[in-house]
Coordinates of N, CA and C in Angstrom, one line a residue:
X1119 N 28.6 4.8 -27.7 CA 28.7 3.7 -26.7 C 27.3 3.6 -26.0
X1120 N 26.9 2.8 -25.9 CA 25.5 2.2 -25.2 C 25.8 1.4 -24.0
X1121 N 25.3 2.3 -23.0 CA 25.3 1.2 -21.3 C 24.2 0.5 -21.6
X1122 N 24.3 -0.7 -20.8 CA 22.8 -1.5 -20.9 C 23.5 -2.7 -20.0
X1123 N 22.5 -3.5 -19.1 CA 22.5 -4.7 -18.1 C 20.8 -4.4 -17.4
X1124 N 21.0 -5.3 -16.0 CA 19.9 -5.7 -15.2 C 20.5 -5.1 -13.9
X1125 N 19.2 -4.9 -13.3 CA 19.2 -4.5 -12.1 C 18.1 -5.4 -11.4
X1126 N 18.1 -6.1 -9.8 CA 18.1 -6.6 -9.5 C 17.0 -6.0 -8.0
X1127 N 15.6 -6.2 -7.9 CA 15.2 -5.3 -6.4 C 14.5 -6.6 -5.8
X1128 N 14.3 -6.5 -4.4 CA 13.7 -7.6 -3.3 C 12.8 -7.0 -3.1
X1129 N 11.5 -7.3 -2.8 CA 10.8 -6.7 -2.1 C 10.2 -7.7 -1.1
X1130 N 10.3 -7.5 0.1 CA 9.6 -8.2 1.3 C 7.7 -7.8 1.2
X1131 N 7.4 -9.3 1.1 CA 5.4 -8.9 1.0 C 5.3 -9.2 2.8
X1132 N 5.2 -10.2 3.1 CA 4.9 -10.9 4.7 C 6.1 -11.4 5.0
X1133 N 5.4 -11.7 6.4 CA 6.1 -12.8 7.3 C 5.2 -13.9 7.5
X1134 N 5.3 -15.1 7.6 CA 4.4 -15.7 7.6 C 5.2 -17.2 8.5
X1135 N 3.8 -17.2 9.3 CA 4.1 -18.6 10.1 C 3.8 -20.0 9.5
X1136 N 4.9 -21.0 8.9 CA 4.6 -22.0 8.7 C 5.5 -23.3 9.0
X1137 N 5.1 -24.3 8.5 CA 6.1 -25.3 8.6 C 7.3 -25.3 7.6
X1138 N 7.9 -25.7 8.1 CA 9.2 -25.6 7.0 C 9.2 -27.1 6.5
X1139 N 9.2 -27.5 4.6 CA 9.5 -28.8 4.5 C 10.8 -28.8 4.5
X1140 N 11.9 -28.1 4.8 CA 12.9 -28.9 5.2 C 14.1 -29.2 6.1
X1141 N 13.2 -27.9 7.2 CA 13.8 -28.4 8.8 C 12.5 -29.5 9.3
X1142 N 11.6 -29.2 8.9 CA 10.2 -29.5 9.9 C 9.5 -28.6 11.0
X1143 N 10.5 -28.0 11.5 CA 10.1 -26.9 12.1 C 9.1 -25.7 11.6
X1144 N 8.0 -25.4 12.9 CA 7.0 -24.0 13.1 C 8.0 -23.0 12.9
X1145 N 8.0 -22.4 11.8 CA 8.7 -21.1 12.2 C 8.1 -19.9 11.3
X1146 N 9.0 -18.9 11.3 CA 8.7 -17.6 10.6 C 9.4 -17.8 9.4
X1147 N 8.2 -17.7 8.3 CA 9.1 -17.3 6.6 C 8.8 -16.3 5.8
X1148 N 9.7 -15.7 5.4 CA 9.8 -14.2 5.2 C 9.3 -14.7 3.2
X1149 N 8.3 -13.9 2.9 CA 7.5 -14.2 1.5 C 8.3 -13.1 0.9
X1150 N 9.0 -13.0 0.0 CA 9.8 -12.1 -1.2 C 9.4 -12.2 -2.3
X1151 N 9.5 -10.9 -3.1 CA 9.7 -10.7 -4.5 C 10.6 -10.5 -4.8
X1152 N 10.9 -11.1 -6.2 CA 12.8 -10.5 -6.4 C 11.8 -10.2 -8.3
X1153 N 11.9 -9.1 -8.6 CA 12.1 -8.3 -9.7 C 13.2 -8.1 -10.2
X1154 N 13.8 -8.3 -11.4 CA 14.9 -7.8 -12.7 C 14.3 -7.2 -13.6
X1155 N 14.8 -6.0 -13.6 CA 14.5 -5.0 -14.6 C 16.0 -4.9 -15.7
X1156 N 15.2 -4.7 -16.6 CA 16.4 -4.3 -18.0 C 16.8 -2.5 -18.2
X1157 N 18.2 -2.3 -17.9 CA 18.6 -0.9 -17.8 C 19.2 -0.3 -18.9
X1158 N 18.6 0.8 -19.0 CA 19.7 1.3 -20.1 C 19.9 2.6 -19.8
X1159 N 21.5 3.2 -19.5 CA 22.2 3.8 -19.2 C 22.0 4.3 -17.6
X1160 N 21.4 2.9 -17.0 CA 21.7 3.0 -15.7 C 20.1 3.2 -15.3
X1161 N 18.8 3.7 -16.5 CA 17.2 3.7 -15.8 C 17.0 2.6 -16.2
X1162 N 16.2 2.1 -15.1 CA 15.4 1.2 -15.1 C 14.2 0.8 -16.1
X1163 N 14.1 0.2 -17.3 CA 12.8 0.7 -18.1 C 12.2 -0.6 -17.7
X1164 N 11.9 -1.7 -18.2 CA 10.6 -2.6 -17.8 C 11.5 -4.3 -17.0
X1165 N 10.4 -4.5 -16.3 CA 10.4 -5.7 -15.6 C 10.6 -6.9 -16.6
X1166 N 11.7 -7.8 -16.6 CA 11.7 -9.0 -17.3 C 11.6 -10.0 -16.8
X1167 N 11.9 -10.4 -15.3 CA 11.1 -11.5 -14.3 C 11.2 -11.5 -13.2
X1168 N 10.4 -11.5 -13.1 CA 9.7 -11.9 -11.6 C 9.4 -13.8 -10.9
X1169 N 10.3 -13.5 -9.2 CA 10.2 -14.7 -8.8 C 9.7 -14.5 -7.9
X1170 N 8.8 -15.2 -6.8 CA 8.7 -15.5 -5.7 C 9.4 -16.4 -4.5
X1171 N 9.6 -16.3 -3.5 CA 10.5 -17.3 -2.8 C 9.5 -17.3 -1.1
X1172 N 9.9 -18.4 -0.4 CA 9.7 -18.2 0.9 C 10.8 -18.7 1.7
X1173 N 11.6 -18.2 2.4 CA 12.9 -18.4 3.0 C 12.4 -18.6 4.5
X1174 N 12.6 -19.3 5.3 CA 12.5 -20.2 6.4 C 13.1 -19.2 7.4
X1175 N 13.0 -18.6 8.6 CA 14.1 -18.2 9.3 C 14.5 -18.9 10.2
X1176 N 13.9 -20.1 10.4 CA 14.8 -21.0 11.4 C 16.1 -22.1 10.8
X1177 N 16.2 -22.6 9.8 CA 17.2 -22.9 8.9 C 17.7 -22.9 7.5
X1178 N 17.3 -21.2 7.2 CA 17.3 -20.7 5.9 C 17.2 -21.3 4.7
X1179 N 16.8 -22.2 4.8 CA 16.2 -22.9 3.6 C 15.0 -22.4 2.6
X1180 N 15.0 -22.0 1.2 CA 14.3 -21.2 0.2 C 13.6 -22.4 -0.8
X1181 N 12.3 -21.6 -0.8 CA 11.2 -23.0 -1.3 C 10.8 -21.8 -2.2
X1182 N 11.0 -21.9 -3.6 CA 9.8 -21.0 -4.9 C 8.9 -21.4 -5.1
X1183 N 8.0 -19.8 -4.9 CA 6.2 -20.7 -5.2 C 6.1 -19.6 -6.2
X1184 N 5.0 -20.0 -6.9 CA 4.6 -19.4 -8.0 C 3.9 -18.0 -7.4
X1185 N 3.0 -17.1 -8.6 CA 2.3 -16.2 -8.1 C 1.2 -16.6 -7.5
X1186 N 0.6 -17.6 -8.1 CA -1.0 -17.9 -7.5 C -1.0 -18.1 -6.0
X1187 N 0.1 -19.2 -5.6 CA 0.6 -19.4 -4.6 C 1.1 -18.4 -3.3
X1188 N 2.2 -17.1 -4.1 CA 2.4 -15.9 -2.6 C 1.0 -14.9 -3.1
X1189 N -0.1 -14.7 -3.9 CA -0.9 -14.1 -3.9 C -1.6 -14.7 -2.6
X1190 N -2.0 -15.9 -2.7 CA -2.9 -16.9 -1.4 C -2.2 -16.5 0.0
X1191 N -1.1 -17.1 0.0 CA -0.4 -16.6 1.2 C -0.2 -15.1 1.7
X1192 N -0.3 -14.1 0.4 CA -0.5 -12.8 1.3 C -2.0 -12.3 2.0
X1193 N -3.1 -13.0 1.2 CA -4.6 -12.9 1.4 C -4.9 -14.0 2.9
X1194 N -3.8 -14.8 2.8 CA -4.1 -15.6 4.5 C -3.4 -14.7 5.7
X1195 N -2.2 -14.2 5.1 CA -1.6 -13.0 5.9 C -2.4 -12.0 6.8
X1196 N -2.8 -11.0 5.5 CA -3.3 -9.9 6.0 C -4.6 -10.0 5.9
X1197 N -5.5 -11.2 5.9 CA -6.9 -11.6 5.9 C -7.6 -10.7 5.8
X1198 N -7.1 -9.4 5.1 CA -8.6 -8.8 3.7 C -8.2 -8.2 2.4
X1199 N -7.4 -9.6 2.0 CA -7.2 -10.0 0.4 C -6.0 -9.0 -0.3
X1200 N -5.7 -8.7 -1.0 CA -4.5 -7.7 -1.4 C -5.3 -6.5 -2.4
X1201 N -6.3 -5.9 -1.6 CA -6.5 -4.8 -2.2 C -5.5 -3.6 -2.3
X1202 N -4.7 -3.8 -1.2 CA -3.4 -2.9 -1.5 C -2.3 -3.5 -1.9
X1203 N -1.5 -3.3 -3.2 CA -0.9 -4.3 -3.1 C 0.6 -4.2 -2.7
X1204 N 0.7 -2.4 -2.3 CA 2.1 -2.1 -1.8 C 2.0 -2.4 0.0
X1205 N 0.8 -2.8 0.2 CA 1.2 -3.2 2.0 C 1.7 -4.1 2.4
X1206 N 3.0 -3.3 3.6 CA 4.1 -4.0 3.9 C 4.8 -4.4 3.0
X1207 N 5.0 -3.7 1.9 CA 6.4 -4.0 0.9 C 7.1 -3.3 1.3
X1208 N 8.8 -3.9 1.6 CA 10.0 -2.9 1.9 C 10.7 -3.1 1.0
X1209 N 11.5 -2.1 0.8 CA 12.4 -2.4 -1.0 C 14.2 -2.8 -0.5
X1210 N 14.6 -3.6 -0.6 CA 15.6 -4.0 0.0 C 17.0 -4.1 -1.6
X1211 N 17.9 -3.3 -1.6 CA 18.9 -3.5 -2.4 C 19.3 -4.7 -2.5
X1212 N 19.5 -5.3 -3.7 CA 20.3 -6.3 -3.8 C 22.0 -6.0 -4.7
X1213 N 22.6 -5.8 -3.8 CA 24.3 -5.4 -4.2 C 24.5 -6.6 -4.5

């Protein structure tokens, strides 16, 4: 018998202040990675996609941007570019 599925991790990059296009509202939006990995018998072996998102926190509304896109917005973040590229990542379960 062979276990095998996906597993599922968030990783928070920034916080970032912008407009929201779909309150209109200045607010705080939380920049995420969401990674799926392919498992077999429960380890994790390689990444199969990768999404970006930016989620609004004043009326939770989720806008996907590409990588070129949360690359730029982490380099306007932390204005000296992503030489590190685990700063401020928190690894958040996704149950």
């Amino acid at each position: 018998m062979i276990i095998f599925g996906t597993k599922s991790y968030l990783y928070q990059l920034a916080i970032l202040t912008l407009v929201c296009g779909h309150c209109g509202n200045p607010s705080a939006h939380t920049l995420k990675k969401r990674v799926t990995k392919f498992t077999l018998f429960f380890v994790p072996l390689f990444a199969f996609s990768t999404k970006y998102v930016t989620q609004c926190t004043f009326c939770g509304a989720e806008q996907r941007v590409t990588k070129e896109q949360a690359d730029q917005l982490l380099v306007q973040s932390t204005g000296h570019g992503a030489a590190n590229p685990a700063y401020n990542q928190q690894e958040q379960r996704n149950l």
